[in-house]
XYZ file of C-alpha atoms in Angstrom:
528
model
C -31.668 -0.172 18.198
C -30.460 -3.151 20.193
C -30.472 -4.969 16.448
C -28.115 -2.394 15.126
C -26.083 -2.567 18.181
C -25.954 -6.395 18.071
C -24.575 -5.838 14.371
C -22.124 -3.759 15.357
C -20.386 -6.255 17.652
C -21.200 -9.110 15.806
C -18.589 -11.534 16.533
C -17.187 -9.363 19.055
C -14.274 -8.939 17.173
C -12.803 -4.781 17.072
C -9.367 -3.471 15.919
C -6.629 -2.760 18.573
C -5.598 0.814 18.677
C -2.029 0.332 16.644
C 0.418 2.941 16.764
C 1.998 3.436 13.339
C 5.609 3.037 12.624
C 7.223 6.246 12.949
C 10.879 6.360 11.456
C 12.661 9.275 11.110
C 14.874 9.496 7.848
C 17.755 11.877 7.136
C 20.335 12.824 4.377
C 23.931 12.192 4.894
C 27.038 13.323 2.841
C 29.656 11.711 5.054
C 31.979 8.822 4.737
C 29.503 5.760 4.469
C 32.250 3.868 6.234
C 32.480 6.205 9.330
C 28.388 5.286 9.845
C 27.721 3.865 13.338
C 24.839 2.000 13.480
C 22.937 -1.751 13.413
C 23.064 -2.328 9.874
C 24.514 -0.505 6.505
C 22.273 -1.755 3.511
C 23.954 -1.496 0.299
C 21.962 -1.382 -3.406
C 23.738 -3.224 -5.854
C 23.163 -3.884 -9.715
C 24.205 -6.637 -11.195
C 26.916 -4.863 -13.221
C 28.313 -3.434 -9.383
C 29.021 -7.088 -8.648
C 31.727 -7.697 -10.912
C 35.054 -8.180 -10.199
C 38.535 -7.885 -11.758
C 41.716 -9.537 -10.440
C 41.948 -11.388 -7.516
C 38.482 -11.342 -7.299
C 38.340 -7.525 -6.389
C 35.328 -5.404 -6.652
C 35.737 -2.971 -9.983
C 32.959 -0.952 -7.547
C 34.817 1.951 -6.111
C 32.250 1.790 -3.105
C 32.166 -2.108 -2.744
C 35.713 -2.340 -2.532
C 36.386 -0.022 -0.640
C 33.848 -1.845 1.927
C 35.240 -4.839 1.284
C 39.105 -3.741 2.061
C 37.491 -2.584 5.097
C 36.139 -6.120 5.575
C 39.261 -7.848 4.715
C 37.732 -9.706 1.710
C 34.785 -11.250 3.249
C 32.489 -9.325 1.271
C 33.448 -10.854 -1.483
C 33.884 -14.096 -0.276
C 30.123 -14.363 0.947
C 29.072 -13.306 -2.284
C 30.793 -15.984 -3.876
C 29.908 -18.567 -1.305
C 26.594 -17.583 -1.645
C 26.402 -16.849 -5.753
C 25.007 -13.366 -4.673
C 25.240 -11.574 -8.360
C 23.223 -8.575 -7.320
C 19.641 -10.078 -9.584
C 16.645 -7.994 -8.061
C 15.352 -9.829 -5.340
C 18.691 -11.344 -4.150
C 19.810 -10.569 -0.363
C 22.933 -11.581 1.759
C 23.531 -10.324 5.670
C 26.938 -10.045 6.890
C 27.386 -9.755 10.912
C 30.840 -7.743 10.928
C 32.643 -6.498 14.070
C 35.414 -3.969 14.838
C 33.248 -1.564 12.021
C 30.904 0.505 12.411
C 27.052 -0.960 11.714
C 26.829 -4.491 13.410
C 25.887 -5.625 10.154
C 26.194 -5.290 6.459
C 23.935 -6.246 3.931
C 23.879 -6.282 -0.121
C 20.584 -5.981 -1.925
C 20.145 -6.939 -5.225
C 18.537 -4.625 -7.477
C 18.689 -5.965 -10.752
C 20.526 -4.966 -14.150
C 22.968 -2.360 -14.671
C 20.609 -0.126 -16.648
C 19.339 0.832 -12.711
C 15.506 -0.131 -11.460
C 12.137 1.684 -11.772
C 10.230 3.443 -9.605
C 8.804 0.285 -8.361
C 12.325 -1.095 -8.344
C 13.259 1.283 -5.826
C 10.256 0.616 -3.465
C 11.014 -3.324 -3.753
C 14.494 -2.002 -2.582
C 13.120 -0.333 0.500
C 10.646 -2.909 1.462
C 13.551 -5.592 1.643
C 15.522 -3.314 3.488
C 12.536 -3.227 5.776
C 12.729 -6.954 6.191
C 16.233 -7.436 6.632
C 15.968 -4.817 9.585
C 13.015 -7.080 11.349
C 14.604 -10.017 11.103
C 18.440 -8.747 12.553
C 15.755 -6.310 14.915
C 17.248 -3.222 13.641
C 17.057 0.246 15.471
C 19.554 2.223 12.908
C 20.301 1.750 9.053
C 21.841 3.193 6.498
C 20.546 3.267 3.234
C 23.471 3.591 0.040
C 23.291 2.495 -3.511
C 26.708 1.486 -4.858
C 26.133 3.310 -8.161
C 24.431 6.794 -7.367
C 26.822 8.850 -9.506
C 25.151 8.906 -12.520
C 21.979 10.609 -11.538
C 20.296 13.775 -11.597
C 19.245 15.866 -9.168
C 15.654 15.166 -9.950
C 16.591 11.161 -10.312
C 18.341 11.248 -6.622
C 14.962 12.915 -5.338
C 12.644 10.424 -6.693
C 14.892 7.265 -5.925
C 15.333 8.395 -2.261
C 11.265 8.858 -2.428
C 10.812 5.273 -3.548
C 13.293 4.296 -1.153
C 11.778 5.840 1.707
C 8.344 4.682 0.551
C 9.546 0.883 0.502
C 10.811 1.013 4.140
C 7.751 2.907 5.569
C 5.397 0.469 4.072
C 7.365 -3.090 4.759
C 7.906 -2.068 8.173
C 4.211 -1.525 8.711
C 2.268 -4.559 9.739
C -1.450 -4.758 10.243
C -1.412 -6.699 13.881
C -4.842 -4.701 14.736
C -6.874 -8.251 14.817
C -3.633 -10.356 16.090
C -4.120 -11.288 19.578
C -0.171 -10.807 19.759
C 2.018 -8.550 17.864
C 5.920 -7.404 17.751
C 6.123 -3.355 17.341
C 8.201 -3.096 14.459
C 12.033 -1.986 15.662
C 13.163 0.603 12.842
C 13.786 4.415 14.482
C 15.921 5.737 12.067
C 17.182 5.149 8.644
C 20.200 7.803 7.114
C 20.446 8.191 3.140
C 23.800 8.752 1.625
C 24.693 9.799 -1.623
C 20.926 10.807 -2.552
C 21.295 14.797 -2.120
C 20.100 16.617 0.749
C 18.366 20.057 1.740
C 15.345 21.800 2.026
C 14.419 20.086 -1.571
C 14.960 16.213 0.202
C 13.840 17.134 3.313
C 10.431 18.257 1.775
C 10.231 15.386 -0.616
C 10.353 12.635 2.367
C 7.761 14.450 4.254
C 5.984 14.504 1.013
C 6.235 10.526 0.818
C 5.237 9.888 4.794
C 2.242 12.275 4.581
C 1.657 9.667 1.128
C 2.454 6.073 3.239
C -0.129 7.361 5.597
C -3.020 7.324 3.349
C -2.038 4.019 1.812
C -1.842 2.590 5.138
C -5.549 4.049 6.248
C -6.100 2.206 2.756
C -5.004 -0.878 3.411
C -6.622 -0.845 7.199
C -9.783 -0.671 5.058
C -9.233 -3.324 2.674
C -7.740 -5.774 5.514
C -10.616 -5.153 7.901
C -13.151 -7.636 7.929
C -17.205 -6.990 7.209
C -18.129 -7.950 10.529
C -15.860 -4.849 11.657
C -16.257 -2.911 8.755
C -20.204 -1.906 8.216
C -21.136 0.885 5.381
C -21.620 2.867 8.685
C -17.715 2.355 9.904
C -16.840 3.490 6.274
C -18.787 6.677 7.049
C -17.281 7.218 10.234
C -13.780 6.711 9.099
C -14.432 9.434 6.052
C -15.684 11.574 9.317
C -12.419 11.363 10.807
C -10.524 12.369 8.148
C -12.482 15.415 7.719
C -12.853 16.277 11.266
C -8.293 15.508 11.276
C -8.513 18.409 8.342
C -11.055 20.415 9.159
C -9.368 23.441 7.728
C -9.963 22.081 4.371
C -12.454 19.051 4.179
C -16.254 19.237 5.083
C -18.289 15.898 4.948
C -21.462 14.985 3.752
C -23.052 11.834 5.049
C -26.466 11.070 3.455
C -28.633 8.036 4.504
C -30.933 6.151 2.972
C -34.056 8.571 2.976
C -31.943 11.600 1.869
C -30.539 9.099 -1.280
C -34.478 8.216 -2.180
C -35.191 11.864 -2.307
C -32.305 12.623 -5.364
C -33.657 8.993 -6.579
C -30.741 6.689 -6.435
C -32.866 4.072 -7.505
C -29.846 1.736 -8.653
C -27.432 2.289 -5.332
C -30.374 1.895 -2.972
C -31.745 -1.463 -5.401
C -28.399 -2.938 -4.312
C -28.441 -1.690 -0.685
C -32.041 -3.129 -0.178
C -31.264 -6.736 1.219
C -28.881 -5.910 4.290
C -29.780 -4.695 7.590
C -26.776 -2.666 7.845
C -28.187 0.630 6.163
C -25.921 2.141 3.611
C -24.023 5.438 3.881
C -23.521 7.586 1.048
C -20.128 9.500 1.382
C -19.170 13.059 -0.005
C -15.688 14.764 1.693
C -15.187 18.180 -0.329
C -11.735 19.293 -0.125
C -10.645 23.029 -0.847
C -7.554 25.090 -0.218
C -7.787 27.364 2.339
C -6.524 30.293 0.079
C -6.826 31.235 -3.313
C -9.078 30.649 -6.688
C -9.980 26.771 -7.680
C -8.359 26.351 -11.272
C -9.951 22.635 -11.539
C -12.525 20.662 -10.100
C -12.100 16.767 -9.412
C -14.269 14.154 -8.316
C -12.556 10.678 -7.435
C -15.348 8.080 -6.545
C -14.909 4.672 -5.377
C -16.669 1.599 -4.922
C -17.864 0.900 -1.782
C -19.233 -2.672 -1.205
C -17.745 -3.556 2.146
C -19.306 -7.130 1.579
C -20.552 -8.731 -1.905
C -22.494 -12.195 -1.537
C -22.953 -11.890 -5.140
C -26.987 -11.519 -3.860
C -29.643 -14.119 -5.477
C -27.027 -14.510 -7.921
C -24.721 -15.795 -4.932
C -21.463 -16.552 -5.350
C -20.685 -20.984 -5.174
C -18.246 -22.859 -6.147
C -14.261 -22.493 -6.499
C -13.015 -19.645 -7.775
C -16.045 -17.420 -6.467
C -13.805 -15.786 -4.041
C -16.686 -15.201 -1.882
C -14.338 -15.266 1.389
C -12.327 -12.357 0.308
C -15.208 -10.347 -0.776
C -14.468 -7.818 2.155
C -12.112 -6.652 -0.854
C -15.071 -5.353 -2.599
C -14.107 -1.672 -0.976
C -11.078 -1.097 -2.445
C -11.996 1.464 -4.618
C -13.409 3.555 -1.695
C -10.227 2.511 -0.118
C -7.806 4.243 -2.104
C -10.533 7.477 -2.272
C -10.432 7.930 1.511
C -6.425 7.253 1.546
C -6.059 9.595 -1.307
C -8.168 12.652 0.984
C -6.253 11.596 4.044
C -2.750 12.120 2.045
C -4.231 15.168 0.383
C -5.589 16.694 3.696
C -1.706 16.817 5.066
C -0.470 17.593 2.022
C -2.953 20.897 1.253
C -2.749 21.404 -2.429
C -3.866 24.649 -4.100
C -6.015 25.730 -6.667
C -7.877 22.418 -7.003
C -11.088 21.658 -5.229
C -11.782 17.363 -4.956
C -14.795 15.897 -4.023
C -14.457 12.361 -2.558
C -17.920 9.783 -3.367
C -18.466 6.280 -2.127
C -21.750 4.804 -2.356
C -21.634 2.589 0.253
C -23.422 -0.407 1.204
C -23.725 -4.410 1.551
C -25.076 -6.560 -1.254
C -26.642 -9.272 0.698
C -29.649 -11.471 0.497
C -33.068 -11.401 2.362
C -36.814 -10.947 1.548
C -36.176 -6.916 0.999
C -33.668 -7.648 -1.752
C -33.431 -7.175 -5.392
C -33.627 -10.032 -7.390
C -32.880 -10.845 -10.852
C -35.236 -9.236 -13.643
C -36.008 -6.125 -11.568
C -35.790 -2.860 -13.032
C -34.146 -0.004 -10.857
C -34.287 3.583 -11.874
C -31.042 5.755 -11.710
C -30.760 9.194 -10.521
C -30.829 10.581 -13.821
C -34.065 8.789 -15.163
C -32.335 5.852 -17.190
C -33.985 2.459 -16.147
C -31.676 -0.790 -15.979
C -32.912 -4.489 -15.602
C -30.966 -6.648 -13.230
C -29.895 -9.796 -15.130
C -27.424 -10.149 -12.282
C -27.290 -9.173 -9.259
C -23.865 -10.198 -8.950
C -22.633 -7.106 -11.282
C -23.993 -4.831 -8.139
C -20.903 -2.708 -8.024
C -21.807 -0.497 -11.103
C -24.998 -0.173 -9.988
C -24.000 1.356 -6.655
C -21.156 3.670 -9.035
C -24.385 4.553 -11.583
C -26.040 7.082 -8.609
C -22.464 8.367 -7.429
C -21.738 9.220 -11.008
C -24.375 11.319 -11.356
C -23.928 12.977 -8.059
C -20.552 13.183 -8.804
C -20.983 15.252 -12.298
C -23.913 17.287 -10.276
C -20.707 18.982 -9.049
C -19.887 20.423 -11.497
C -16.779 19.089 -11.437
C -14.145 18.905 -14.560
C -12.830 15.430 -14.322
C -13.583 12.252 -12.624
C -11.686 9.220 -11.570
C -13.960 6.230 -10.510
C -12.325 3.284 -8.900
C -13.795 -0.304 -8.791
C -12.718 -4.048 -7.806
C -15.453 -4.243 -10.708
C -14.793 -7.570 -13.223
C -13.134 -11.148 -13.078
C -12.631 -10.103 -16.431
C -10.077 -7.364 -16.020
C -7.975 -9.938 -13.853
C -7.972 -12.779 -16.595
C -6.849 -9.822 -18.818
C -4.215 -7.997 -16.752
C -3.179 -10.467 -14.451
C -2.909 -9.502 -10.485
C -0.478 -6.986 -11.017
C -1.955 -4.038 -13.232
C -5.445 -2.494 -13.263
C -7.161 -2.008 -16.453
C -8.461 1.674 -17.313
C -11.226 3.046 -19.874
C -11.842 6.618 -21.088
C -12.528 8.463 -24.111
C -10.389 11.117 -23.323
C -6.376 10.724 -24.274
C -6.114 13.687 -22.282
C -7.309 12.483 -19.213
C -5.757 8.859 -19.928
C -2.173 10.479 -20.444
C -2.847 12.277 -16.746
C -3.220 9.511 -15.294
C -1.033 7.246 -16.544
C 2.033 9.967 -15.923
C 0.726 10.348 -12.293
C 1.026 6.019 -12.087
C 4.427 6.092 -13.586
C 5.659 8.388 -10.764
C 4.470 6.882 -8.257
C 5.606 3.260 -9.708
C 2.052 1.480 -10.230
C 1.007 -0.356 -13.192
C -2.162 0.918 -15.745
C -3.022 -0.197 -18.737
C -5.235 1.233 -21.171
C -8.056 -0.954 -22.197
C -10.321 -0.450 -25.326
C -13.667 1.265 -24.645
C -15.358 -0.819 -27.780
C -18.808 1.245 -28.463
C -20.249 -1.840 -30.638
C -20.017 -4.484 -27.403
C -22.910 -2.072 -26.285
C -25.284 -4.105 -28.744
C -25.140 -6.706 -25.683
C -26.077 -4.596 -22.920
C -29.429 -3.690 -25.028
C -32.533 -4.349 -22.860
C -36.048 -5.284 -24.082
C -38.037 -4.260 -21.313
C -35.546 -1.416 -19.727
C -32.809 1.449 -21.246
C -29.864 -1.140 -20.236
C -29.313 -4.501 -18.854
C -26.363 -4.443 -16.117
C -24.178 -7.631 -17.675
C -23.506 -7.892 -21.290
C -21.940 -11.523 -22.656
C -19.117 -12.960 -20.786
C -16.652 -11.789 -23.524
C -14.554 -8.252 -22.551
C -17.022 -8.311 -19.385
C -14.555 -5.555 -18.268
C -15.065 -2.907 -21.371
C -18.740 -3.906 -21.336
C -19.073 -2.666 -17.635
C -16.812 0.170 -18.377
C -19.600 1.144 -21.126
C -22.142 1.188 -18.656
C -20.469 3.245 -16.170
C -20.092 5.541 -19.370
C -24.064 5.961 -19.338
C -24.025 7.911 -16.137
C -21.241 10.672 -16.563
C -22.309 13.747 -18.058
C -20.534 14.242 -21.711
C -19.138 17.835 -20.619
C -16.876 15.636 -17.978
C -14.054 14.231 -18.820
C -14.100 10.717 -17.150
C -11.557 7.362 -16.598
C -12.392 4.413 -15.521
C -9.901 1.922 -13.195
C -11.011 -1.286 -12.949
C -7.932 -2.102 -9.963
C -9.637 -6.006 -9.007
C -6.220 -7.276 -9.454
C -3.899 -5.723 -7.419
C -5.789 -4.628 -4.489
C -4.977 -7.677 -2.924
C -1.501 -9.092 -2.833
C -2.080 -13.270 -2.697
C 1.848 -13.919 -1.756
C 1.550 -11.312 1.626
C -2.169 -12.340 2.193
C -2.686 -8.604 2.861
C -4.252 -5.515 0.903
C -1.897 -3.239 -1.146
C -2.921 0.162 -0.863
C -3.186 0.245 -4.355
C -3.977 3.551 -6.819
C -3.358 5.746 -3.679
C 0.370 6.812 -4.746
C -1.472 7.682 -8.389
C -4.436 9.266 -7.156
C -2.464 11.934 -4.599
C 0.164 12.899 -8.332
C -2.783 13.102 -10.072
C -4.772 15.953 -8.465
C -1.307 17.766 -7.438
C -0.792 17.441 -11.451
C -4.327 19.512 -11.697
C -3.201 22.012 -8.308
C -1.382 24.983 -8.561
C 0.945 23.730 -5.938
């Protein structure tokens, strides 16, 4: 006991309780130039930005602001070449009006931003708040006109998102740390009502599971054990108890339903693995579907005997290796305040360490899955699908419809995709058009990736059913095939393989990433 204990503190290092960022946001219909405030953030398109005789803004909105400024607007634009390009920001500290300070954010061509453009929006309205130490803003695009009901929902939405998330900062292991200053931020010209009102608390009860996500991610393995994971998939349940239960099942209850592969992986660490299983289900009424999302839960990957060396291993940011259990455990904690019907969701992480010792599985072993098929380790690097192999299995022992796995899973996917957009694999259109709708709502980037049947010919074993690495060549579709060996054929099933952008490089943080999808996905399947 005093082992485990020791383990547990092992670098005495634990997370500060952190208050999240609560803002309040609001709908307003007034006069944008009547706002009081500290600063009035303005959207602009490139095509808003142009002016007509003596250098006036054609902008109905900009020059009226501008007359109001006596020309300075315009001035600072030009002084500045401020065109409106996405990514383009200029603060103006006015007095005699009403916010201390007005700012123009570019968002791009005239044609009007994405989804994602949107969320950029809000996030660098986030930052120009923290730097002037904003209470109060107001949020306006200069060209809202034009769209829809529907359009004016899901751009205040994105909005909203943006600012909740670049306000948040994960200070937890910071010695020191500012609380962010954002209380309030008012919408204009985006609609208003019980419609907004319920699509805003819609997108905070969504920033709060990407957050828990990215806590995960960002935490380190000396903090974050297999057993922490547990605990934290406890809380959630415990926080909805009206509609999760949890399962926790250790490493004797796991050799009993013969998770051979999982507990092969598991086998070298001294922190014992957890096996995860939240069920969620409405409180009221039939289920119509039945989901199973199941992530990948390594919450460290030394690459075992097959250890990761040299440059490029990423072996320091292998705390990362949890991201798909990340975004499953966001996803329930969004879904828990959210309370879908007619859908019932079981959540799955297998999770454990991959680590090396005398108790651990080396290369050439064979390890026997929970549904009989034997595998030979020619690398105990590729551990991650061996861990998903058993929760596959579990998961389609269910009897659930459709599953969504989600694994940091292949270098490969990332040389394909880039850092950006996570690959995904399925034999079913059906499923793949689900899920792909669900990502372009909520502004993330899939993209379908071949599931080539005749690569199999390199996962062939001659001693076992499978090896678990085929050649280097599409090492991504080539693990997605052997994933495919474990789900049942009656279940429809889809693959993401999100190693890319779990991890944003340029903010040196964790991104959250697949939550947003995951939550529009099962409320696609609910009768909500």
């Amino acid at each position: 006991m005093a082992h485990a204990v020791a383990k547990a503190t092992l670098g005495l290092t634990h997370p500060a309780q952190i208050d999240h960022p609560k803002i309040s946001f609001a709908a307003k219909e007034t006069d944008l130039l009547q706002w009081k405030g500290d600063m009035l953030a303005v959207g602009v398109t490139e095509k808003d930005m142009t002016k007509g005789e003596n250098s006036k803004f054609q902008n109905p909105i900009l020059e009226k602001l501008d007359s109001k400024l006596g020309g300075l607007l315009s001035e600072v634009s030009i002084e500045e070449d401020f065109t409106g390009k996405a990514g383009q920001s200029t603060v103006i500290r006015v007095a005699d009006l009403g916010p201390k300070r007005v700012s123009l954010i570019g968002l791009g061509k005239a044609t009007g931003p994405s989804t994602s453009g949107f969320h950029v929006f809000g996030e660098s309205v986030a930052s120009a708040a923290k730097a002037s130490q904003a209470n109060t803003v107001a949020i306006a695009l200069a060209s809202s006109e034009g769209l829809t009901p529907e359009l004016k929902l899901a751009t205040a939405s994105a909005i909203a998102k943006g600012t909740l998330l670049g306000t948040y900062e994960d200070n937890r292991f910071k010695s020191e740390s500012k609380k962010p200053s954002l209380k309030s931020v008012d919408l204009f010209g985006l609609g208003g009502g019980p419609e907004l009102e319920k699509k805003l608390k819609y997108t905070e009860d969504i920033c709060s599971g990407v957050i828990l996500g990215k806590e995960l991610v960002n935490a380190p393995a000396n903090v974050l054990t297999p057993g922490v994971l547990a605990e934290e998939a406890v809380k959630i349940a415990t926080a909805y108890s009206d509609v999760f239960t949890a399962t926790i099942l250790d490493a004797e209850q796991c050799k009993e339903l013969k998770m051979g592969s999982y507990l092969g992986v598991a086998a070298a660490s001294t922190n014992p693995p957890k096996f995860i299983h939240l069920c969620y289900k409405p409180q009221s009424g039939s289920i119509k579907t039945k989901l199973a999302l199941v992530g990948k839960g390594l919450t460290f990957d030394s690459g075992g005997y097959n250890i990761k060396t040299g440059p490029g291993c990423s072996i320091e940011m292998m705390k990362c290796d949890m991201g798909g259990s990340a975004a499953v455990l966001g996803a329930a904690k969004s879904l828990g305040q959210i309370k879908p019907s007619g859908v019932e969701v079981h959540f799955i992480v297998a999770a454990c360490e991959n680590m090396i010792s005398g108790t651990g599985m080396r290369p050439g072993d064979i390890l026997t899955a929970s549904n009989g098929k034997t595998i030979e380790v020619n690398n105990t690097d590729a551990e991650g699908r061996l861990t998903l192999a058993d929760a596959l299995v579990y998961a389609c022992n269910q009897g659930v419809d459709k599953i969504v796995d989600l694994a940091t899973l292949t270098g490969a996917c990332i040389v394909a995709l880039g850092p950006s957009i996570a690959g995904i694999f399925t034999p079913s259109d059906e499923l793949s058009k689900e899920v792909v709708t669900a990502s372009e709502v909520a502004g993330e980037k899939l993209w379908r990736l071949p599931m080539e049947e005749s690569y199999w010919e390199s996962m062939k074993s001659g001693v076992a059913d499978m090896v678990n690495t085929g050649s280097r060549q599409g090492g991504s579709i080539t693990a997605a095939l052997f994933l495919k060996q474990f789900v049942d054929e009656k279940v429809q099933w889809l693959h993401i393989d999100m190693a890319g952008p779990v991890w944003n490089d340029k903010k040196n943080a964790a991104t959250g990433f697949a939550i947003p999808t995951l939550v529009e996905w099962v409320l696609s399947n609910s009768s909500s």
